Coordinates of C-alpha atoms and ligand atoms in Angstrom, one line a residue:
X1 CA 0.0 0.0 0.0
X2 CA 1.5 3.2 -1.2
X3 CA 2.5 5.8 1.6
X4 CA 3.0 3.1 4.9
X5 CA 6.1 3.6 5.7
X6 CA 7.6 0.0 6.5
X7 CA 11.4 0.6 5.7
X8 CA 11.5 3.4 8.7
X9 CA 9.5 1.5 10.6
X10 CA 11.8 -1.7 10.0
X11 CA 14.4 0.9 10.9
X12 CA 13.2 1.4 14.3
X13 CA 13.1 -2.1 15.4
X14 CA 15.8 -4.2 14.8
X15 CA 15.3 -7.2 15.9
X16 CA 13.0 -7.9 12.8
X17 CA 16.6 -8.6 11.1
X18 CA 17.2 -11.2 13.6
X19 CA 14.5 -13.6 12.0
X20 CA 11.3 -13.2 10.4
X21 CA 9.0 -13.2 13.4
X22 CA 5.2 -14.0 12.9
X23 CA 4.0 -14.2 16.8
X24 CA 3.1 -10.7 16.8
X25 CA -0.2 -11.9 18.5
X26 CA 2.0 -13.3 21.6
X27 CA 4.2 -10.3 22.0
X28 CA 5.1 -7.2 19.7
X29 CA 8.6 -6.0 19.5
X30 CA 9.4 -2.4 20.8
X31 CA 10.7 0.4 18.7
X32 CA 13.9 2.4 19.5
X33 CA 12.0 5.3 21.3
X34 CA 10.4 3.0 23.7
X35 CA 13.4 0.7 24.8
X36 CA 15.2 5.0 24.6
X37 CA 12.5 6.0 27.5
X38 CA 13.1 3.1 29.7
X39 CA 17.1 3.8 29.1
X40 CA 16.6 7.0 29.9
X41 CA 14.7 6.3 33.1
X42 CA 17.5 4.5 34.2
X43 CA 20.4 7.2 33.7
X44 CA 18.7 10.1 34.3
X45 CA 16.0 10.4 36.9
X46 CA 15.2 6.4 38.0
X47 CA 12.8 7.0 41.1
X48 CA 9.9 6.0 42.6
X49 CA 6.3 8.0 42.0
X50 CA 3.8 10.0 44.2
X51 CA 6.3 10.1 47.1
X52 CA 8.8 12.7 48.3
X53 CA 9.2 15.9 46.4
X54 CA 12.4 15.6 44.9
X55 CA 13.6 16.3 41.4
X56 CA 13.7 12.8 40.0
X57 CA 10.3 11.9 41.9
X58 CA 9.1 14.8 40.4
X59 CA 10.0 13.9 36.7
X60 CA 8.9 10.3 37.4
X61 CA 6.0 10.6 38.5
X62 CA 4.4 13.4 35.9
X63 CA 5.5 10.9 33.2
X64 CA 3.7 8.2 34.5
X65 CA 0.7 9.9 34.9
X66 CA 1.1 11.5 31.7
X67 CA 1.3 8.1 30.4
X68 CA -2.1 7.1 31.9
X69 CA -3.8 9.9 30.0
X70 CA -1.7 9.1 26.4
X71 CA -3.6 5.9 27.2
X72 CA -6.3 7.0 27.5
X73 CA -7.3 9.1 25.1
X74 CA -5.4 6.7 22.5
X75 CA -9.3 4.5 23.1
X76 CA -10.8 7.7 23.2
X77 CA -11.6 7.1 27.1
X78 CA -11.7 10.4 29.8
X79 CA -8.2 11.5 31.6
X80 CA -8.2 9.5 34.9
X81 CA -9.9 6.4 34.0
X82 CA -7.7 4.0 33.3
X83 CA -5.0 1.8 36.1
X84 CA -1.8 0.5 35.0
X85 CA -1.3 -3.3 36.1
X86 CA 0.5 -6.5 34.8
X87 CA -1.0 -7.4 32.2
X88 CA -4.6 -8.6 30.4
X89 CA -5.0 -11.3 33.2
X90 CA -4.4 -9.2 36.1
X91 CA -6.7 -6.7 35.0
X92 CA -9.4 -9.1 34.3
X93 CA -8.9 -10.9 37.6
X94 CA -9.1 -7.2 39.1
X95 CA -12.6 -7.2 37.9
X96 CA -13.8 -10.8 38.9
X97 CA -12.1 -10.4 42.4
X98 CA -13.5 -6.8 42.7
X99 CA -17.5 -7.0 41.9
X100 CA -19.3 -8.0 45.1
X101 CA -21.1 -11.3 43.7
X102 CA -24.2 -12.9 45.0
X103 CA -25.3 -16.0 44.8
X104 CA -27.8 -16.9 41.8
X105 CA -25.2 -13.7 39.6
X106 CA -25.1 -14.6 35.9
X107 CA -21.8 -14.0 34.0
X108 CA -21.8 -14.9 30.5
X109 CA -18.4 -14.9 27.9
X110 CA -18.1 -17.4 25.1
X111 CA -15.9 -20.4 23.5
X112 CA -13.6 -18.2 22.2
X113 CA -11.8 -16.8 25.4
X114 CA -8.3 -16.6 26.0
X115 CA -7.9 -18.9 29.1
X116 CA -7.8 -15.4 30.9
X117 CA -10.9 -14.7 30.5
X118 CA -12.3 -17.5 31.5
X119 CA -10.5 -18.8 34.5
X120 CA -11.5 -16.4 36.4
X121 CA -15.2 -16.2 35.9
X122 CA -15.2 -19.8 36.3
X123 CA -13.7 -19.6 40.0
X124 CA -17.0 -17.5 40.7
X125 CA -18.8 -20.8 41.0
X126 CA -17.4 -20.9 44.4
X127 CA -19.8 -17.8 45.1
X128 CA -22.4 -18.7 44.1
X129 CA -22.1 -17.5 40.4
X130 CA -23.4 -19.0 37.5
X131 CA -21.7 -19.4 34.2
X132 CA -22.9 -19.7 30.4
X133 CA -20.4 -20.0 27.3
X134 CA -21.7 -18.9 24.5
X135 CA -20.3 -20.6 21.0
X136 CA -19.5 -19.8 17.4
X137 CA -20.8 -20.6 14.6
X138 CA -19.6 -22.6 11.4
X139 CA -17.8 -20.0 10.0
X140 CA -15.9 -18.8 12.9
X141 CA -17.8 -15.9 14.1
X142 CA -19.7 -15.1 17.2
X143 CA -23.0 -16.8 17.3
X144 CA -25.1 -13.7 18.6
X145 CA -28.5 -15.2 18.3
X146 CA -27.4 -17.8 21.4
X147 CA -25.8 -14.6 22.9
X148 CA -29.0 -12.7 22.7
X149 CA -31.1 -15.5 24.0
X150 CA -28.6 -16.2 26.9
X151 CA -28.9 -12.1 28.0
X152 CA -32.6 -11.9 27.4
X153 CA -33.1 -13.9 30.8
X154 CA -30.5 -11.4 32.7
X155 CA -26.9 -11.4 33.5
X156 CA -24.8 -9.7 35.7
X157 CA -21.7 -9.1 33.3
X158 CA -20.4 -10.3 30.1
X159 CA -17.0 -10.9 29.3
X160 CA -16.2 -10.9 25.6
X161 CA -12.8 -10.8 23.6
X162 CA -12.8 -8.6 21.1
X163 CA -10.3 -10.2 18.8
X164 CA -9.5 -13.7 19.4
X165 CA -6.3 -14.2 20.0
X166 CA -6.5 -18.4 18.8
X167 CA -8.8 -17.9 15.0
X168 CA -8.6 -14.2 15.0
X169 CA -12.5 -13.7 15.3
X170 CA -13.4 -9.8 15.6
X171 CA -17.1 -9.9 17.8
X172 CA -19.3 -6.7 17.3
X173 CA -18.4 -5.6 20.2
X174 CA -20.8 -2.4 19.3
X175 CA -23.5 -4.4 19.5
X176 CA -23.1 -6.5 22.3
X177 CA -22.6 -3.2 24.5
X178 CA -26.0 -2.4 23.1
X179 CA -27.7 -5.6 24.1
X180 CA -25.9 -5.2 27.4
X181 CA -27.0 -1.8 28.2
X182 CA -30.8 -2.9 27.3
X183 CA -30.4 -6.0 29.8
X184 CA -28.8 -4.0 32.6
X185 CA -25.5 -6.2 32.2
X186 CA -22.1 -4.8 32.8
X187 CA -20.0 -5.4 29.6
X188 CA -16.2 -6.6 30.2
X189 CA -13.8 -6.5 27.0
X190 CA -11.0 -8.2 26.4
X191 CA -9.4 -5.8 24.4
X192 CA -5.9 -7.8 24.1
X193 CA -5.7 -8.5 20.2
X194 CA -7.8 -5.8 19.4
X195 CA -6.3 -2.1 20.8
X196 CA -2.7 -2.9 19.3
X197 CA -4.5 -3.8 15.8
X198 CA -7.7 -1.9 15.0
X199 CA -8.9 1.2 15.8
X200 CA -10.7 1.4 18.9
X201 CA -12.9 4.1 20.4
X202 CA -14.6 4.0 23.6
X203 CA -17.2 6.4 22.3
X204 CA -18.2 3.7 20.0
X205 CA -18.3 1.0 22.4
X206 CA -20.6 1.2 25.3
X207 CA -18.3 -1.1 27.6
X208 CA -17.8 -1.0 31.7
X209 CA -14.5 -2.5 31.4
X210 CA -11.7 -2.6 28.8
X211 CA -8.6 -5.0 29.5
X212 CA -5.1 -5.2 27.7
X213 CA -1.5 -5.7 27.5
X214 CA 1.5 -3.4 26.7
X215 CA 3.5 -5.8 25.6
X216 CA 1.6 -6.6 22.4
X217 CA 1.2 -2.9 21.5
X218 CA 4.6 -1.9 21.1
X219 CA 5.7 -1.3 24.8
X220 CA 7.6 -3.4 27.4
X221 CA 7.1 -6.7 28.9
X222 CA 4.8 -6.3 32.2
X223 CA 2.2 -3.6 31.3
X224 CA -1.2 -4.0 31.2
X225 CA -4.3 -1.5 31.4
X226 CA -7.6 -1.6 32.8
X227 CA -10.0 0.7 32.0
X228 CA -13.1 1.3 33.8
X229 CA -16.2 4.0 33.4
X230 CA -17.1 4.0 36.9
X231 CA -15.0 3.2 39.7
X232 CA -17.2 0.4 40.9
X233 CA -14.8 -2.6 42.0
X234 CA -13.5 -3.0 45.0
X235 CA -9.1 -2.6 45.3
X236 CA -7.4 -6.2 44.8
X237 CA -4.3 -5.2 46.3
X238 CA -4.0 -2.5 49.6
X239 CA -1.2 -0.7 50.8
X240 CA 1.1 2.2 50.4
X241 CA 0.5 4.6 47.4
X242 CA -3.2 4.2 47.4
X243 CA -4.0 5.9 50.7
X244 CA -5.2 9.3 51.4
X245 CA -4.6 8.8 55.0
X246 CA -3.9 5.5 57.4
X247 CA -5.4 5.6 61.3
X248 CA -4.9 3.1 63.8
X249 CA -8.4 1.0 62.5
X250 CA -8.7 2.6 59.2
X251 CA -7.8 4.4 56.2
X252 CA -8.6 6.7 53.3
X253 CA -8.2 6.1 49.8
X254 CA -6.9 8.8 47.3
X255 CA -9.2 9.7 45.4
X256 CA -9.4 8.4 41.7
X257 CA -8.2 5.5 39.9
X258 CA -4.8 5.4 42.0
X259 CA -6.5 3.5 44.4
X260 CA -6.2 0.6 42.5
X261 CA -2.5 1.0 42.1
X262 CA -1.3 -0.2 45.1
X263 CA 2.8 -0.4 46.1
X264 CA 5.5 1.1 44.1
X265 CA 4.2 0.5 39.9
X266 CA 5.9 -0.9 37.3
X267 CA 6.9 2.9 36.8
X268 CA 9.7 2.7 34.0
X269 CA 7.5 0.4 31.9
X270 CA 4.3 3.0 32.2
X271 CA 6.4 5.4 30.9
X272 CA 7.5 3.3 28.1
X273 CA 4.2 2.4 27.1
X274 CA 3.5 6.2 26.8
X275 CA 6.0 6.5 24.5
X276 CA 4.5 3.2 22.4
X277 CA 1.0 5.0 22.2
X278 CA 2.7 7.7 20.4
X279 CA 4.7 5.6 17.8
X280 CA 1.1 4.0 17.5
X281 CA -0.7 7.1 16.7
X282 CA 2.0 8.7 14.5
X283 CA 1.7 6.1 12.1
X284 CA -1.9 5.7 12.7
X285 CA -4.3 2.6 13.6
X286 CA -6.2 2.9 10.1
X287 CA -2.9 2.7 8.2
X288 CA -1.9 -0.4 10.3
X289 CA -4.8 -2.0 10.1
X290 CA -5.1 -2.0 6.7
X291 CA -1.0 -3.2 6.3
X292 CA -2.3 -6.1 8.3
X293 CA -5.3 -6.8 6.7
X294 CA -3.8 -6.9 3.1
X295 CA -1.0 -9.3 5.1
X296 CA -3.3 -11.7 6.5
X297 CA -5.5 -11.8 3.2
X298 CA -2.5 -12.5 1.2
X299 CA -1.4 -15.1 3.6
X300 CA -5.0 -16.6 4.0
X301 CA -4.8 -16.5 0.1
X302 CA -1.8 -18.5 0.1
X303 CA -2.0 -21.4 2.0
X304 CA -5.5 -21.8 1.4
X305 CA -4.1 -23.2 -2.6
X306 CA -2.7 -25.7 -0.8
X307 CA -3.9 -29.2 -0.5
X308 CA -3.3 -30.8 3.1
X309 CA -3.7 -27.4 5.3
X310 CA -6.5 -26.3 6.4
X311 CA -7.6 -22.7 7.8
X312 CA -9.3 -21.7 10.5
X313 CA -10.4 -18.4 10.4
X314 CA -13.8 -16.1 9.2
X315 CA -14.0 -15.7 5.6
X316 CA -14.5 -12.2 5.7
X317 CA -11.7 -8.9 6.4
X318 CA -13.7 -7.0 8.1
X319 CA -14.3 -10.3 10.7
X320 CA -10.6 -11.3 11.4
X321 CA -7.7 -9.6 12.7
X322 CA -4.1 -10.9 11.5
X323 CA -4.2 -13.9 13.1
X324 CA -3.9 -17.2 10.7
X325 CA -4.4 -20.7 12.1
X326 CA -4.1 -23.8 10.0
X327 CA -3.0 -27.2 10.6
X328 CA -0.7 -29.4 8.1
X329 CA -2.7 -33.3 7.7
X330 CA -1.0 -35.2 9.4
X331 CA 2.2 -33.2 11.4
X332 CA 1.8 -32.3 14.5
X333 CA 2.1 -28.4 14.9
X334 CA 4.8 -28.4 17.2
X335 CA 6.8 -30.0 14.0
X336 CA 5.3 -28.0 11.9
X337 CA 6.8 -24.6 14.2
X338 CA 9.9 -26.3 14.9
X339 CA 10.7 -27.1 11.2
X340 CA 9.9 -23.3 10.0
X341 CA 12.4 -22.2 12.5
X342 CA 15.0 -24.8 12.0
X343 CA 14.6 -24.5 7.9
X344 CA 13.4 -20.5 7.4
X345 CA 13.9 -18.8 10.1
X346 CA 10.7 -18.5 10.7
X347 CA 9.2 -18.0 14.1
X348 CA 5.6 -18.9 15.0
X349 CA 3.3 -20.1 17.9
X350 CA 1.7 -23.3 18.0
X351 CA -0.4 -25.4 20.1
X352 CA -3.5 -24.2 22.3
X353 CA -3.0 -20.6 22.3
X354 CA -4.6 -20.6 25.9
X355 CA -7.6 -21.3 24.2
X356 CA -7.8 -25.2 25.2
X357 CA -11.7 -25.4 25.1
X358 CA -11.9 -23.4 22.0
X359 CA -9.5 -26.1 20.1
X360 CA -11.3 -29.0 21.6
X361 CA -14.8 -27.7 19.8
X362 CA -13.0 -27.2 16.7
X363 CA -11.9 -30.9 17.1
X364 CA -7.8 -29.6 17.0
X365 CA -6.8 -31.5 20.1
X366 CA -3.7 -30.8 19.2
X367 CA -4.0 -26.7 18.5
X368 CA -3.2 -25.1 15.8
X369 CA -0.2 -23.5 13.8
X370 CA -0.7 -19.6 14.4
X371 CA 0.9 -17.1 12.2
X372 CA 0.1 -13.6 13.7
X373 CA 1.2 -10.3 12.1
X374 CA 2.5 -7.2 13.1
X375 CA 2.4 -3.0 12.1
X376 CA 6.2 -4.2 10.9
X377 CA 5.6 -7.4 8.9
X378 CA 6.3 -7.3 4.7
X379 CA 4.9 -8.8 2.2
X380 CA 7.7 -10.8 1.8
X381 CA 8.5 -12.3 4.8
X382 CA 4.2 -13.8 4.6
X383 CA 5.4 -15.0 1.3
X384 CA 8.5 -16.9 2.8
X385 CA 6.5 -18.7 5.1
X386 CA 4.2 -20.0 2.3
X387 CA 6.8 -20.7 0.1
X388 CA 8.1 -23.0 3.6
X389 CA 4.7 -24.3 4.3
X390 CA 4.8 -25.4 0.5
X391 CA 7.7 -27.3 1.3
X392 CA 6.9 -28.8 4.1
X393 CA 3.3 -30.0 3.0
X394 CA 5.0 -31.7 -0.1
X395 CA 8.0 -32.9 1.9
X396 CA 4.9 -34.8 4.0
Ligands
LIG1 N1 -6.6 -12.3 26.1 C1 -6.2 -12.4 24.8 C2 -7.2 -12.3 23.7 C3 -4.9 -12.6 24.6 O1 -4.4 -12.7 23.3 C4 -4.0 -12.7 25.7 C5 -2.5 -12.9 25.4 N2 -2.2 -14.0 24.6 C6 -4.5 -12.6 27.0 C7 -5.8 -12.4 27.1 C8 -3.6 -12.6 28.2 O2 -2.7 -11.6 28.1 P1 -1.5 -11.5 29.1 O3 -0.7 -12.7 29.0 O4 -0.7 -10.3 28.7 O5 -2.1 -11.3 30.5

């Protein structure tokens, strides 16, 4: 596509010269001004944030914050809203901890969650909570009819991937946070393969909570974000840094969403993150969303000529994010990953994705092999691994 500007962006990261890396969907690589910031926050002002008032504190803990709100507003949420943590799974486990659950509470996510986003709904049980998995139909996508249905007799929350991370499924998400509004259900999203790849806008999407990782949009390993409209959980984690004041029997929380950031943050990697948002929005999420779609299209294309692999993904753009699962007749796809590497070079994930339950309904009981693309991914490094897969489906 004429104008993306993949040779500077192949410039800013090098490791894509170390090999041709398709697990963009398990972690992203960081460009030069993110692993810079974290650098920097080491040689020039490395301190902790929100306590003391000197210089380095000072520097530290205005770019942290000021990360929050790049954050932010990068999913078109308000300043304020949104806590650093982990990662996807802590955030969602901040939720499912949080809620106070009663006996006879509905929750409701589907058969194509992330083991993250199930796990922790399903430990509910042990309150008292109830829980329905909703399926997909033949061609992949979200069977919303059996959603619908499943809603229309109440919930308390639904918790929905966006993107899945396993068959690359995009669920309209837009509409869901319409038939949750109309029930009175809270709406979770699991936002992990979506944020880093598609544009996403809070306005649009009428959700309660909004979960993701850093580390597979560009910044540094241990980041995560949850965002939440209302601050209507309870803390997971007390202690210093999220008091307004501590008594002998009691305390104050600060006010805001610092209350759920408990203990001394994972401050250079907030900053970093910062830093990735804005390498994200100067290229732009409609311009790398299109490079990926043409990508995974031209992959899809590809393999699907061949006799002995077969796809599992939607048929159509607009439903799939650029994540490609197929599986060779007859090789296992740990072979199948550990011959691309050995022979190309070429790096990809296979097995369950975390997404056991999901592969044992698409009768894969031994997963998949996932190719997952990335903002800096070519055209020719998708046509190296058909030209492999080629190979290795003859070589059978
Ligand atoms: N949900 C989805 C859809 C994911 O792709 C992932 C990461 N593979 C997770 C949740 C969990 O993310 P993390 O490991 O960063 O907690």
């Amino acid at each position: 596509e004429p104008g993306y500007p993949i040779a500077k962006i192949r410039r800013d990261f090098p490791i894509v010269h170390e090999a041709i890396y398709l697990d963009s969907a398990a972690m992203s690589f960081s460009p030069e001004p993110v692993v810079n910031a974290l650098i920097e926050f080491e040689h020039r002002y490395r301190a902790n944030v929100g306590r003391g008032v000197h210089r380095f504190t000072q520097i530290a803990t205005q770019r942290y914050w000021h990360a929050h709100t790049k954050v932010a507003r990068f999913i078109h949420g308000e300043a304020g809203t949104t806590v650093f943590t982990k990662n996807t799974t802590e955030s969602i486990n901040m939720v499912a901890s949080g809620l106070d659950w009663q006996p006879g509470d509905r929750v409701i996510t589907t058969i194509l969650e992330h083991h993250s986003n199930l796990l922790p709904w399903r430990a509910l049980a042990a309150k008292g909570v109830e829980l329905e998995i909703i399926g997909i139909n033949n061609d992949y996508t979200l069977n919303i009819d059996e959603l619908k249905e499943t809603l229309s007799k109440g919930a308390r929350l639904v918790a929905i991937t966006h993107a899945s991370n396993a068959i690359g499924t995009i669920t309209p998400v837009r509409e869901i946070g319409r038939l949750c509004r109309d029930h009175g259900a809270l709406l979770l999203i699991d936002a992990a393969q979506s944020v880093p790849h598609i544009p996403f806008s809070l306005q649009e999407i009428d959700c309660d909570f909004c979960c993701f990782s850093g580390h597979k949009m560009l910044g540094p390993t241990g980041t995560g974000i949850l965002w939440m409209k209302e601050q209507n959980i309870n803390p997971l984690i007390l202690g210093g840094g999220m008091v307004e004041s501590v008594s002998q029997d009691g305390y104050q929380s600060v006010e805001g969403y610092g209350r759920y950031e408990a203990g001394t943050p994972n401050i250079a990697g907030g900053i970093g993150l910062g830093v990735a948002v804005d390498y994200l929005e100067e290229i732009g999420m409609e311009a790398i969303r299109q490079h990926e779609e043409e990508l995974t299209t031209r992959l899809i294309d590809g393999l699907s000529r061949f006799k002995g692999v077969t796809i599992y993904a939607p048929a159509e753009p607009e439903n799939r994010i650029g994540v490609v699962s197929f599986t060779i007749d007859g090789l296992h796809p740990h072979e199948v990953a550990e011959r691309l590497d050995a022979d190309a070079e070429i790096l990809v994930r296979s097995g369950y994705h975390c997404c056991q339950p999901l592969m044992e309904r698409l009768g894969l009981p031994e997963g998949t092999v996932r190719a997952s693309i990335g903002l800096y991914t070519t055209e020719n490094e998708v046509d190296l691994l058909i030209a492999a897969i080629k190979e290795i489906n003859q070589g059978r």
